[in-house]
CSV table of C-alpha atoms in Angstrom, one decimal:
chain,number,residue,atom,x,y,z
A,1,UNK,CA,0.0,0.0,0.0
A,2,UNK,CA,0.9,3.7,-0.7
A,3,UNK,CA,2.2,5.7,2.7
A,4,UNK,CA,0.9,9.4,3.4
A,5,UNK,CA,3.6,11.4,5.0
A,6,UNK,CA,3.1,13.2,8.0
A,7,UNK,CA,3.1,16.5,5.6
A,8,UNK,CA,-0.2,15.2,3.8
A,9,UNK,CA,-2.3,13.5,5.9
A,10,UNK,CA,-5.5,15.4,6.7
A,11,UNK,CA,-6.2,17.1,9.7
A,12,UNK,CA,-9.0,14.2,10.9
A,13,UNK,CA,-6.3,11.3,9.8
A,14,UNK,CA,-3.3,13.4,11.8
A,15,UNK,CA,-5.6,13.7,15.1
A,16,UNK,CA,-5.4,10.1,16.1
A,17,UNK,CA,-2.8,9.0,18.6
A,18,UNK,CA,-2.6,11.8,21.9
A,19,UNK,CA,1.4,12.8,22.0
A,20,UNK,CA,2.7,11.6,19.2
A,21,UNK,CA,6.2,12.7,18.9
A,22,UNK,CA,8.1,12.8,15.2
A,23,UNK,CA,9.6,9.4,14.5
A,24,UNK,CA,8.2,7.7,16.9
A,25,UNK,CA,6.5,4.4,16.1
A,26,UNK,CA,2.7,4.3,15.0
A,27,UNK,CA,2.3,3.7,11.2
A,28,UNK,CA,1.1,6.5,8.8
A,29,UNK,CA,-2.2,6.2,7.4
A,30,UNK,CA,-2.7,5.1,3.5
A,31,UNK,CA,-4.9,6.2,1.3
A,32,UNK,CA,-6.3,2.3,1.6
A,33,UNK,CA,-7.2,2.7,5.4
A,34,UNK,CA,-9.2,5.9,4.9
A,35,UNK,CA,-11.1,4.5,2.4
A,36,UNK,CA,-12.2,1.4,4.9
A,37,UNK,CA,-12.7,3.8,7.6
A,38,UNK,CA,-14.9,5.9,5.6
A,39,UNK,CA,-16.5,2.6,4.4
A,40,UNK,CA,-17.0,1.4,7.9
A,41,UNK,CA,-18.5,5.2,8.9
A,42,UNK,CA,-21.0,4.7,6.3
A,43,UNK,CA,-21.7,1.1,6.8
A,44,UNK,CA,-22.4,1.7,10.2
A,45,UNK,CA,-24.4,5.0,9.8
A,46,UNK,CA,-27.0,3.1,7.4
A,47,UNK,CA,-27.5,0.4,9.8
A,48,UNK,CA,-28.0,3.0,13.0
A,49,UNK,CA,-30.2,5.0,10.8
A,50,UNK,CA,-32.1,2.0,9.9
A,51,UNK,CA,-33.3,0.9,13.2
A,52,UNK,CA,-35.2,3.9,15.4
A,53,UNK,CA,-35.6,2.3,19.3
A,54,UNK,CA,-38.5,4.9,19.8
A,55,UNK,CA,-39.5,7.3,22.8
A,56,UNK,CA,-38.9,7.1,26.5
A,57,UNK,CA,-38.9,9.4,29.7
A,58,UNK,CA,-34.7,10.3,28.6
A,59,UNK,CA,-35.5,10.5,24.7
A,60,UNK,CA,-38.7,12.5,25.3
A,61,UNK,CA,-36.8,15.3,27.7
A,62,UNK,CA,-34.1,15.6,25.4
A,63,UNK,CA,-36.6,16.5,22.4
A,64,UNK,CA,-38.9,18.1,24.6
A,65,UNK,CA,-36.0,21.1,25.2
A,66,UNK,CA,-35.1,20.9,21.7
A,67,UNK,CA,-38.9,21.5,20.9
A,68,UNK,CA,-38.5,24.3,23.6
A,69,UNK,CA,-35.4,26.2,21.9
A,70,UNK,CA,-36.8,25.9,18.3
A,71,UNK,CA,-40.3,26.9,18.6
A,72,UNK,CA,-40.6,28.8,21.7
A,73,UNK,CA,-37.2,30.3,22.0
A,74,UNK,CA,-37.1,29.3,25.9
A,75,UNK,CA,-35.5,26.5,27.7
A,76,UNK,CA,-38.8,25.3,29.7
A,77,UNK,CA,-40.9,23.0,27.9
A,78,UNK,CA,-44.3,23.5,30.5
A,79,UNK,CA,-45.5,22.9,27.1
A,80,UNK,CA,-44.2,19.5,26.2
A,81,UNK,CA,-44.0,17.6,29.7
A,82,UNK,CA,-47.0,16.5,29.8
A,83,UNK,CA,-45.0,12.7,27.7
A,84,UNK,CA,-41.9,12.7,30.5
A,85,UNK,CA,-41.0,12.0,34.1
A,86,UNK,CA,-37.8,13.7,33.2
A,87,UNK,CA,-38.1,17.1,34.5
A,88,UNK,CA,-37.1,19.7,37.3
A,89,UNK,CA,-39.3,22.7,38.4
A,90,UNK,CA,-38.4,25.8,39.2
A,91,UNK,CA,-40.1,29.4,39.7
A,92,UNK,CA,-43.5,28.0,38.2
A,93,UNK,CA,-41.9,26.6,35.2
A,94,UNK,CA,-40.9,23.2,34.1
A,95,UNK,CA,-37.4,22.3,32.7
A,96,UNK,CA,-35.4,18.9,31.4
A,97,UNK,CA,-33.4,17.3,34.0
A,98,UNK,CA,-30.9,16.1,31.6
A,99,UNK,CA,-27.6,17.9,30.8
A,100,UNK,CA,-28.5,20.3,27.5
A,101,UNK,CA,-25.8,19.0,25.2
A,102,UNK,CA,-27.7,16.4,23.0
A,103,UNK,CA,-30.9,19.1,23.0
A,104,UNK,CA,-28.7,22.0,21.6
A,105,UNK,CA,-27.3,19.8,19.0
A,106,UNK,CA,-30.3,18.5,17.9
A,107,UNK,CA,-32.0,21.7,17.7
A,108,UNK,CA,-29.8,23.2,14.8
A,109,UNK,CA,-31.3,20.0,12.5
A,110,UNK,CA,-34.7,20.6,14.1
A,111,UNK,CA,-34.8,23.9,13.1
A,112,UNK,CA,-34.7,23.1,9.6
A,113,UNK,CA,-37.3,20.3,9.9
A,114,UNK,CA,-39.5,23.2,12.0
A,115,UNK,CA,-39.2,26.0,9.2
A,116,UNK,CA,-40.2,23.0,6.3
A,117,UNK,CA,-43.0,21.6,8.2
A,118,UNK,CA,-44.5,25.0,9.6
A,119,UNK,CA,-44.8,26.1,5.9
A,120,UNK,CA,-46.7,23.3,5.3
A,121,UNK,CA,-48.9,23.3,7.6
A,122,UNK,CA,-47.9,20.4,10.1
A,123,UNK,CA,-49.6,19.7,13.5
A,124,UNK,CA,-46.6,19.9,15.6
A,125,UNK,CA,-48.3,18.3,18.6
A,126,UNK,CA,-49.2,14.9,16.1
A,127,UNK,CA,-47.8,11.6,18.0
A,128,UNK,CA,-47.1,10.4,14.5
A,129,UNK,CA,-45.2,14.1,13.2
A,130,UNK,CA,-43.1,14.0,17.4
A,131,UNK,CA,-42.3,10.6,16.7
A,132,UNK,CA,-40.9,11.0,13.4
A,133,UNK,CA,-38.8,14.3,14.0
A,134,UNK,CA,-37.2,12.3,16.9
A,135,UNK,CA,-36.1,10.0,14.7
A,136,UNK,CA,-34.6,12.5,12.2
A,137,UNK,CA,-33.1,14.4,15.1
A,138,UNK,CA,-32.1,10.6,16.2
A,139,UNK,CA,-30.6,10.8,12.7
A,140,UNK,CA,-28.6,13.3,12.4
A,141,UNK,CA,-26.7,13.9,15.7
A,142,UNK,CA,-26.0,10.2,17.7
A,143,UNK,CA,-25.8,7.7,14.3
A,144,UNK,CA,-23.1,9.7,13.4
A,145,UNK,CA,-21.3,10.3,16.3
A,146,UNK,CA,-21.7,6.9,17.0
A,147,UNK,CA,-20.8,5.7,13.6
A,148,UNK,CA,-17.8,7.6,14.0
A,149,UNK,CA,-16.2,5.2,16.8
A,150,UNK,CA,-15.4,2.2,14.4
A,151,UNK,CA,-13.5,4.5,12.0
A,152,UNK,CA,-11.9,5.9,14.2
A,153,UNK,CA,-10.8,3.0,16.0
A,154,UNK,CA,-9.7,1.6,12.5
A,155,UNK,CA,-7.8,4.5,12.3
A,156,UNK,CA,-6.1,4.1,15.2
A,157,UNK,CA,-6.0,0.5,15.2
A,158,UNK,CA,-3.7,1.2,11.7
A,159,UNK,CA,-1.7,3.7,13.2
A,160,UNK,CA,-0.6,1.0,16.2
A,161,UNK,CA,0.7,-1.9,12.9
A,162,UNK,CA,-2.7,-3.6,13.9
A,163,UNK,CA,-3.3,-5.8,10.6
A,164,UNK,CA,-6.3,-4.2,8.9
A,165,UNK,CA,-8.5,-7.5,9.1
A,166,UNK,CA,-8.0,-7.1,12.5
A,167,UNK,CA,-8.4,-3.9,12.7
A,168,UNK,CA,-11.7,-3.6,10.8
A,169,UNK,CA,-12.5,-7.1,12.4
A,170,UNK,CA,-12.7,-5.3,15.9
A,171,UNK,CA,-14.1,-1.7,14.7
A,172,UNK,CA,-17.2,-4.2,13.3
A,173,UNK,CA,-17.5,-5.9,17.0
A,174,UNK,CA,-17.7,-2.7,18.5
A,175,UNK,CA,-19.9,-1.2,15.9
A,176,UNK,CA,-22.4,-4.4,15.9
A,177,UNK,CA,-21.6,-6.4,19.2
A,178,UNK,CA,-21.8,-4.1,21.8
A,179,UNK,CA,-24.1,-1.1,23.8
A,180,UNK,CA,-23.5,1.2,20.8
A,181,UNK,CA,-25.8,-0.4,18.4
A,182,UNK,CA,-28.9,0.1,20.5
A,183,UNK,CA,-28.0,3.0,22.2
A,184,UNK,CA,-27.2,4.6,18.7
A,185,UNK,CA,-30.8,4.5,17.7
A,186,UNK,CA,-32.1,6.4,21.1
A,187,UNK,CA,-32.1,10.1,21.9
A,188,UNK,CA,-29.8,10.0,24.7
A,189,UNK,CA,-26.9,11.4,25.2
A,190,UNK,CA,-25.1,7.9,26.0
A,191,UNK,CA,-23.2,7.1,22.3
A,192,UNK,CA,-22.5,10.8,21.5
A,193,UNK,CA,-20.7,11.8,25.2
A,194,UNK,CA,-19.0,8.4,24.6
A,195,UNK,CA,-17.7,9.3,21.0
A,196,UNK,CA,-16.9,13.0,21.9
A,197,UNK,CA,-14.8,11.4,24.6
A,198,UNK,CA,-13.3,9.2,22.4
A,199,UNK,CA,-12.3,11.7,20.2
A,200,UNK,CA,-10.8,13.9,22.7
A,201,UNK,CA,-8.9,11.5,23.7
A,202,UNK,CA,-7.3,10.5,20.3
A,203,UNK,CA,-6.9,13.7,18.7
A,204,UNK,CA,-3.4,15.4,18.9
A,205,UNK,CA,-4.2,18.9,18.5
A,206,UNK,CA,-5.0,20.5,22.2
A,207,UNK,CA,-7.8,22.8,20.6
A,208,UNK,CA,-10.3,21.0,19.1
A,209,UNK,CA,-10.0,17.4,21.6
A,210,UNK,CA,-10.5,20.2,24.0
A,211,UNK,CA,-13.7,21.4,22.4
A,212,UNK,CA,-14.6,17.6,22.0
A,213,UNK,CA,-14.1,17.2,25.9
A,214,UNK,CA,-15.7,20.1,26.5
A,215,UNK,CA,-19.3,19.1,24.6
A,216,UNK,CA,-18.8,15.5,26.3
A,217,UNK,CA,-19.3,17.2,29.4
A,218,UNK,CA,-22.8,19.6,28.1
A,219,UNK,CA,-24.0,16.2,27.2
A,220,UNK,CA,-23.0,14.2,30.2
A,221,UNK,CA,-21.5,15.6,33.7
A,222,UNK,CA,-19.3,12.1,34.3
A,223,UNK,CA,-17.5,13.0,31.3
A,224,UNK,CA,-15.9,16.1,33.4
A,225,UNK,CA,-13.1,14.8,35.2
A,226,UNK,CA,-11.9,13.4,31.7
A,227,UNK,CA,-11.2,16.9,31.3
A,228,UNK,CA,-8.4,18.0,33.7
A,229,UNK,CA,-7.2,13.8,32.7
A,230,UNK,CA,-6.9,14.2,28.9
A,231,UNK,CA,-5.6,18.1,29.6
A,232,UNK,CA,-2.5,16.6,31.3
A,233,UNK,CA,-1.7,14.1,28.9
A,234,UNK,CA,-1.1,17.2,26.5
A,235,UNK,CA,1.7,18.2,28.8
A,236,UNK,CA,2.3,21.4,30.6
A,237,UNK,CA,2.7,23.7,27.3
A,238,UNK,CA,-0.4,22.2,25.2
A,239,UNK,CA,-2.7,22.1,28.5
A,240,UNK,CA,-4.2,25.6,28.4
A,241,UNK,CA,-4.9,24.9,24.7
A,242,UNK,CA,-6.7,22.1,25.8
A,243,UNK,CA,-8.6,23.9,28.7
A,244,UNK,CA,-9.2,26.9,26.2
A,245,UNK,CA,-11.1,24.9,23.8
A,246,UNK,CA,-13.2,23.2,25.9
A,247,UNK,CA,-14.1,26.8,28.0
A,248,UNK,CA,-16.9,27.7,25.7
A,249,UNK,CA,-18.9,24.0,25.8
A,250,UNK,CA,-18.0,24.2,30.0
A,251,UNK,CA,-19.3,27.5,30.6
Protein backbone atom coordinates (compact mmCIF):
# COMPACT_ATOMS: atom_id res chain seq x y z
CA UNK A 1 0.00 0.00 0.00
CA UNK A 2 0.86 3.68 -0.69
CA UNK A 3 2.22 5.72 2.70
CA UNK A 4 0.91 9.44 3.36
CA UNK A 5 3.57 11.35 5.02
CA UNK A 6 3.09 13.16 7.96
CA UNK A 7 3.07 16.52 5.61
CA UNK A 8 -0.16 15.15 3.76
CA UNK A 9 -2.29 13.48 5.90
CA UNK A 10 -5.48 15.45 6.71
CA UNK A 11 -6.17 17.06 9.67
CA UNK A 12 -8.97 14.21 10.89
CA UNK A 13 -6.29 11.31 9.76
CA UNK A 14 -3.28 13.42 11.84
CA UNK A 15 -5.65 13.75 15.11
CA UNK A 16 -5.35 10.14 16.08
CA UNK A 17 -2.80 9.00 18.60
CA UNK A 18 -2.59 11.84 21.91
CA UNK A 19 1.36 12.84 22.04
CA UNK A 20 2.71 11.57 19.20
CA UNK A 21 6.23 12.70 18.91
CA UNK A 22 8.09 12.82 15.22
CA UNK A 23 9.57 9.39 14.54
CA UNK A 24 8.16 7.75 16.89
CA UNK A 25 6.46 4.37 16.05
CA UNK A 26 2.75 4.28 15.03
CA UNK A 27 2.33 3.66 11.24
CA UNK A 28 1.10 6.47 8.75
CA UNK A 29 -2.24 6.23 7.45
CA UNK A 30 -2.71 5.06 3.49
CA UNK A 31 -4.90 6.20 1.27
CA UNK A 32 -6.27 2.31 1.58
CA UNK A 33 -7.22 2.68 5.38
CA UNK A 34 -9.17 5.87 4.86
CA UNK A 35 -11.07 4.50 2.44
CA UNK A 36 -12.17 1.37 4.88
CA UNK A 37 -12.68 3.85 7.61
CA UNK A 38 -14.87 5.90 5.57
CA UNK A 39 -16.51 2.56 4.36
CA UNK A 40 -17.04 1.36 7.86
CA UNK A 41 -18.53 5.20 8.94
CA UNK A 42 -21.04 4.73 6.28
CA UNK A 43 -21.75 1.15 6.75
CA UNK A 44 -22.44 1.67 10.20
CA UNK A 45 -24.39 5.00 9.79
CA UNK A 46 -26.99 3.06 7.43
CA UNK A 47 -27.53 0.37 9.79
CA UNK A 48 -28.01 3.00 13.02
CA UNK A 49 -30.17 5.02 10.83
CA UNK A 50 -32.13 2.03 9.87
CA UNK A 51 -33.25 0.93 13.19
CA UNK A 52 -35.22 3.87 15.40
CA UNK A 53 -35.59 2.32 19.30
CA UNK A 54 -38.46 4.93 19.82
CA UNK A 55 -39.51 7.33 22.84
CA UNK A 56 -38.90 7.13 26.52
CA UNK A 57 -38.93 9.43 29.73
CA UNK A 58 -34.73 10.34 28.59
CA UNK A 59 -35.55 10.49 24.69
CA UNK A 60 -38.68 12.53 25.33
CA UNK A 61 -36.84 15.29 27.66
CA UNK A 62 -34.08 15.58 25.36
CA UNK A 63 -36.56 16.47 22.36
CA UNK A 64 -38.90 18.11 24.59
CA UNK A 65 -36.00 21.13 25.20
CA UNK A 66 -35.09 20.89 21.66
CA UNK A 67 -38.95 21.54 20.90
CA UNK A 68 -38.55 24.32 23.61
CA UNK A 69 -35.41 26.18 21.90
CA UNK A 70 -36.76 25.95 18.31
CA UNK A 71 -40.31 26.87 18.57
CA UNK A 72 -40.58 28.77 21.68
CA UNK A 73 -37.17 30.29 21.97
CA UNK A 74 -37.11 29.27 25.91
CA UNK A 75 -35.49 26.53 27.74
CA UNK A 76 -38.81 25.27 29.72
CA UNK A 77 -40.91 23.04 27.91
CA UNK A 78 -44.27 23.54 30.50
CA UNK A 79 -45.54 22.89 27.07
CA UNK A 80 -44.18 19.54 26.16
CA UNK A 81 -43.96 17.63 29.72
CA UNK A 82 -46.98 16.50 29.82
CA UNK A 83 -44.98 12.68 27.66
CA UNK A 84 -41.93 12.67 30.48
CA UNK A 85 -40.99 12.04 34.15
CA UNK A 86 -37.79 13.66 33.23
CA UNK A 87 -38.11 17.09 34.52
CA UNK A 88 -37.14 19.71 37.34
CA UNK A 89 -39.28 22.68 38.42
CA UNK A 90 -38.43 25.80 39.18
CA UNK A 91 -40.13 29.35 39.70
CA UNK A 92 -43.52 28.00 38.19
CA UNK A 93 -41.95 26.62 35.17
CA UNK A 94 -40.90 23.16 34.05
CA UNK A 95 -37.42 22.29 32.71
CA UNK A 96 -35.41 18.89 31.44
CA UNK A 97 -33.43 17.35 34.00
CA UNK A 98 -30.88 16.07 31.62
CA UNK A 99 -27.56 17.94 30.76
CA UNK A 100 -28.49 20.32 27.47
CA UNK A 101 -25.78 18.98 25.23
CA UNK A 102 -27.74 16.39 22.97
CA UNK A 103 -30.91 19.14 23.00
CA UNK A 104 -28.73 22.04 21.63
CA UNK A 105 -27.27 19.78 19.02
CA UNK A 106 -30.31 18.49 17.93
CA UNK A 107 -31.97 21.69 17.73
CA UNK A 108 -29.84 23.23 14.77
CA UNK A 109 -31.32 20.02 12.52
CA UNK A 110 -34.73 20.64 14.14
CA UNK A 111 -34.77 23.89 13.12
CA UNK A 112 -34.69 23.11 9.59
CA UNK A 113 -37.33 20.32 9.87
CA UNK A 114 -39.46 23.16 11.96
CA UNK A 115 -39.16 25.99 9.20
CA UNK A 116 -40.19 23.00 6.34
CA UNK A 117 -43.03 21.61 8.24
CA UNK A 118 -44.50 25.04 9.59
CA UNK A 119 -44.80 26.12 5.93
CA UNK A 120 -46.67 23.33 5.31
CA UNK A 121 -48.86 23.31 7.61
CA UNK A 122 -47.92 20.37 10.09
CA UNK A 123 -49.56 19.73 13.51
CA UNK A 124 -46.61 19.92 15.62
CA UNK A 125 -48.27 18.29 18.59
CA UNK A 126 -49.19 14.89 16.06
CA UNK A 127 -47.80 11.63 17.95
CA UNK A 128 -47.07 10.39 14.48
CA UNK A 129 -45.22 14.06 13.22
CA UNK A 130 -43.13 13.96 17.35
CA UNK A 131 -42.27 10.62 16.71
CA UNK A 132 -40.85 10.97 13.38
CA UNK A 133 -38.81 14.26 14.00
CA UNK A 134 -37.20 12.34 16.89
CA UNK A 135 -36.15 9.97 14.71
CA UNK A 136 -34.57 12.45 12.19
CA UNK A 137 -33.14 14.42 15.08
CA UNK A 138 -32.06 10.62 16.22
CA UNK A 139 -30.58 10.75 12.69
CA UNK A 140 -28.61 13.30 12.36
CA UNK A 141 -26.69 13.90 15.73
CA UNK A 142 -26.00 10.20 17.67
CA UNK A 143 -25.80 7.70 14.30
CA UNK A 144 -23.11 9.71 13.37
CA UNK A 145 -21.25 10.28 16.30
CA UNK A 146 -21.71 6.85 16.99
CA UNK A 147 -20.81 5.68 13.56
CA UNK A 148 -17.78 7.61 14.04
CA UNK A 149 -16.18 5.20 16.79
CA UNK A 150 -15.37 2.23 14.35
CA UNK A 151 -13.50 4.51 12.02
CA UNK A 152 -11.94 5.95 14.20
CA UNK A 153 -10.79 2.98 16.00
CA UNK A 154 -9.74 1.57 12.50
CA UNK A 155 -7.80 4.49 12.30
CA UNK A 156 -6.12 4.15 15.20
CA UNK A 157 -5.97 0.47 15.18
CA UNK A 158 -3.65 1.21 11.65
CA UNK A 159 -1.73 3.70 13.24
CA UNK A 160 -0.63 0.97 16.19
CA UNK A 161 0.65 -1.89 12.87
CA UNK A 162 -2.74 -3.57 13.91
CA UNK A 163 -3.26 -5.85 10.56
CA UNK A 164 -6.34 -4.18 8.85
CA UNK A 165 -8.49 -7.45 9.07
CA UNK A 166 -7.99 -7.15 12.55
CA UNK A 167 -8.39 -3.87 12.68
CA UNK A 168 -11.69 -3.64 10.79
CA UNK A 169 -12.49 -7.10 12.41
CA UNK A 170 -12.70 -5.34 15.91
CA UNK A 171 -14.15 -1.73 14.73
CA UNK A 172 -17.21 -4.16 13.30
CA UNK A 173 -17.54 -5.86 16.98
CA UNK A 174 -17.71 -2.69 18.52
CA UNK A 175 -19.93 -1.15 15.93
CA UNK A 176 -22.43 -4.36 15.95
CA UNK A 177 -21.60 -6.38 19.19
CA UNK A 178 -21.81 -4.13 21.85
CA UNK A 179 -24.10 -1.10 23.82
CA UNK A 180 -23.49 1.20 20.78
CA UNK A 181 -25.81 -0.38 18.40
CA UNK A 182 -28.88 0.09 20.55
CA UNK A 183 -28.00 2.98 22.18
CA UNK A 184 -27.23 4.60 18.72
CA UNK A 185 -30.80 4.49 17.68
CA UNK A 186 -32.13 6.35 21.10
CA UNK A 187 -32.12 10.10 21.86
CA UNK A 188 -29.81 10.03 24.67
CA UNK A 189 -26.86 11.36 25.21
CA UNK A 190 -25.13 7.95 26.04
CA UNK A 191 -23.17 7.07 22.35
CA UNK A 192 -22.50 10.85 21.45
CA UNK A 193 -20.70 11.78 25.23
CA UNK A 194 -18.96 8.42 24.61
CA UNK A 195 -17.68 9.35 20.97
CA UNK A 196 -16.87 13.04 21.89
CA UNK A 197 -14.81 11.43 24.58
CA UNK A 198 -13.26 9.15 22.39
CA UNK A 199 -12.28 11.73 20.19
CA UNK A 200 -10.85 13.93 22.73
CA UNK A 201 -8.87 11.47 23.75
CA UNK A 202 -7.27 10.46 20.32
CA UNK A 203 -6.91 13.65 18.68
CA UNK A 204 -3.43 15.39 18.91
CA UNK A 205 -4.19 18.89 18.49
CA UNK A 206 -5.04 20.52 22.17
CA UNK A 207 -7.84 22.77 20.57
CA UNK A 208 -10.34 20.97 19.13
CA UNK A 209 -9.95 17.44 21.63
CA UNK A 210 -10.47 20.22 24.02
CA UNK A 211 -13.74 21.36 22.43
CA UNK A 212 -14.58 17.62 22.05
CA UNK A 213 -14.11 17.16 25.87
CA UNK A 214 -15.73 20.12 26.55
CA UNK A 215 -19.29 19.10 24.57
CA UNK A 216 -18.84 15.49 26.29
CA UNK A 217 -19.33 17.22 29.43
CA UNK A 218 -22.81 19.64 28.09
CA UNK A 219 -23.95 16.19 27.15
CA UNK A 220 -23.01 14.24 30.21
CA UNK A 221 -21.48 15.64 33.71
CA UNK A 222 -19.30 12.13 34.28
CA UNK A 223 -17.51 13.04 31.29
CA UNK A 224 -15.95 16.14 33.42
CA UNK A 225 -13.06 14.76 35.21
CA UNK A 226 -11.93 13.41 31.70
CA UNK A 227 -11.19 16.93 31.31
CA UNK A 228 -8.37 17.98 33.74
CA UNK A 229 -7.22 13.78 32.66
CA UNK A 230 -6.89 14.17 28.88
CA UNK A 231 -5.56 18.11 29.60
CA UNK A 232 -2.47 16.59 31.32
CA UNK A 233 -1.70 14.09 28.89
CA UNK A 234 -1.12 17.23 26.46
CA UNK A 235 1.69 18.24 28.82
CA UNK A 236 2.33 21.40 30.57
CA UNK A 237 2.74 23.68 27.28
CA UNK A 238 -0.44 22.24 25.21
CA UNK A 239 -2.66 22.14 28.45
CA UNK A 240 -4.16 25.59 28.44
CA UNK A 241 -4.88 24.92 24.73
CA UNK A 242 -6.73 22.13 25.75
CA UNK A 243 -8.55 23.89 28.71
CA UNK A 244 -9.22 26.88 26.18
CA UNK A 245 -11.15 24.87 23.78
CA UNK A 246 -13.22 23.16 25.93
CA UNK A 247 -14.11 26.77 27.98
CA UNK A 248 -16.87 27.75 25.70
CA UNK A 249 -18.91 23.97 25.78
CA UNK A 250 -18.02 24.20 30.02
CA UNK A 251 -19.28 27.48 30.59
Amino acid sequence: MSRVSGSTESSAEASVVPGREEGEGPAAVSLNDRRIAWWLFLLTFLVYGYFYAGAGWNQNAQFDLTRAIVEQKRFAIDDFASNTGDISRHGGHVYSNKPPGLSFLAAAPYALLYAVERREGVDFDDPRVVALNSYLCTLAVVAPLGAAVPAVLYLYGRRKKVGAPWAATVSLIVAFATQLFPYATLLVSAVPSGALILLALLDRRAWSGGFFAGLAVLMNYLAAPAVILFALLHGRRNAWKFAAGALPMLL
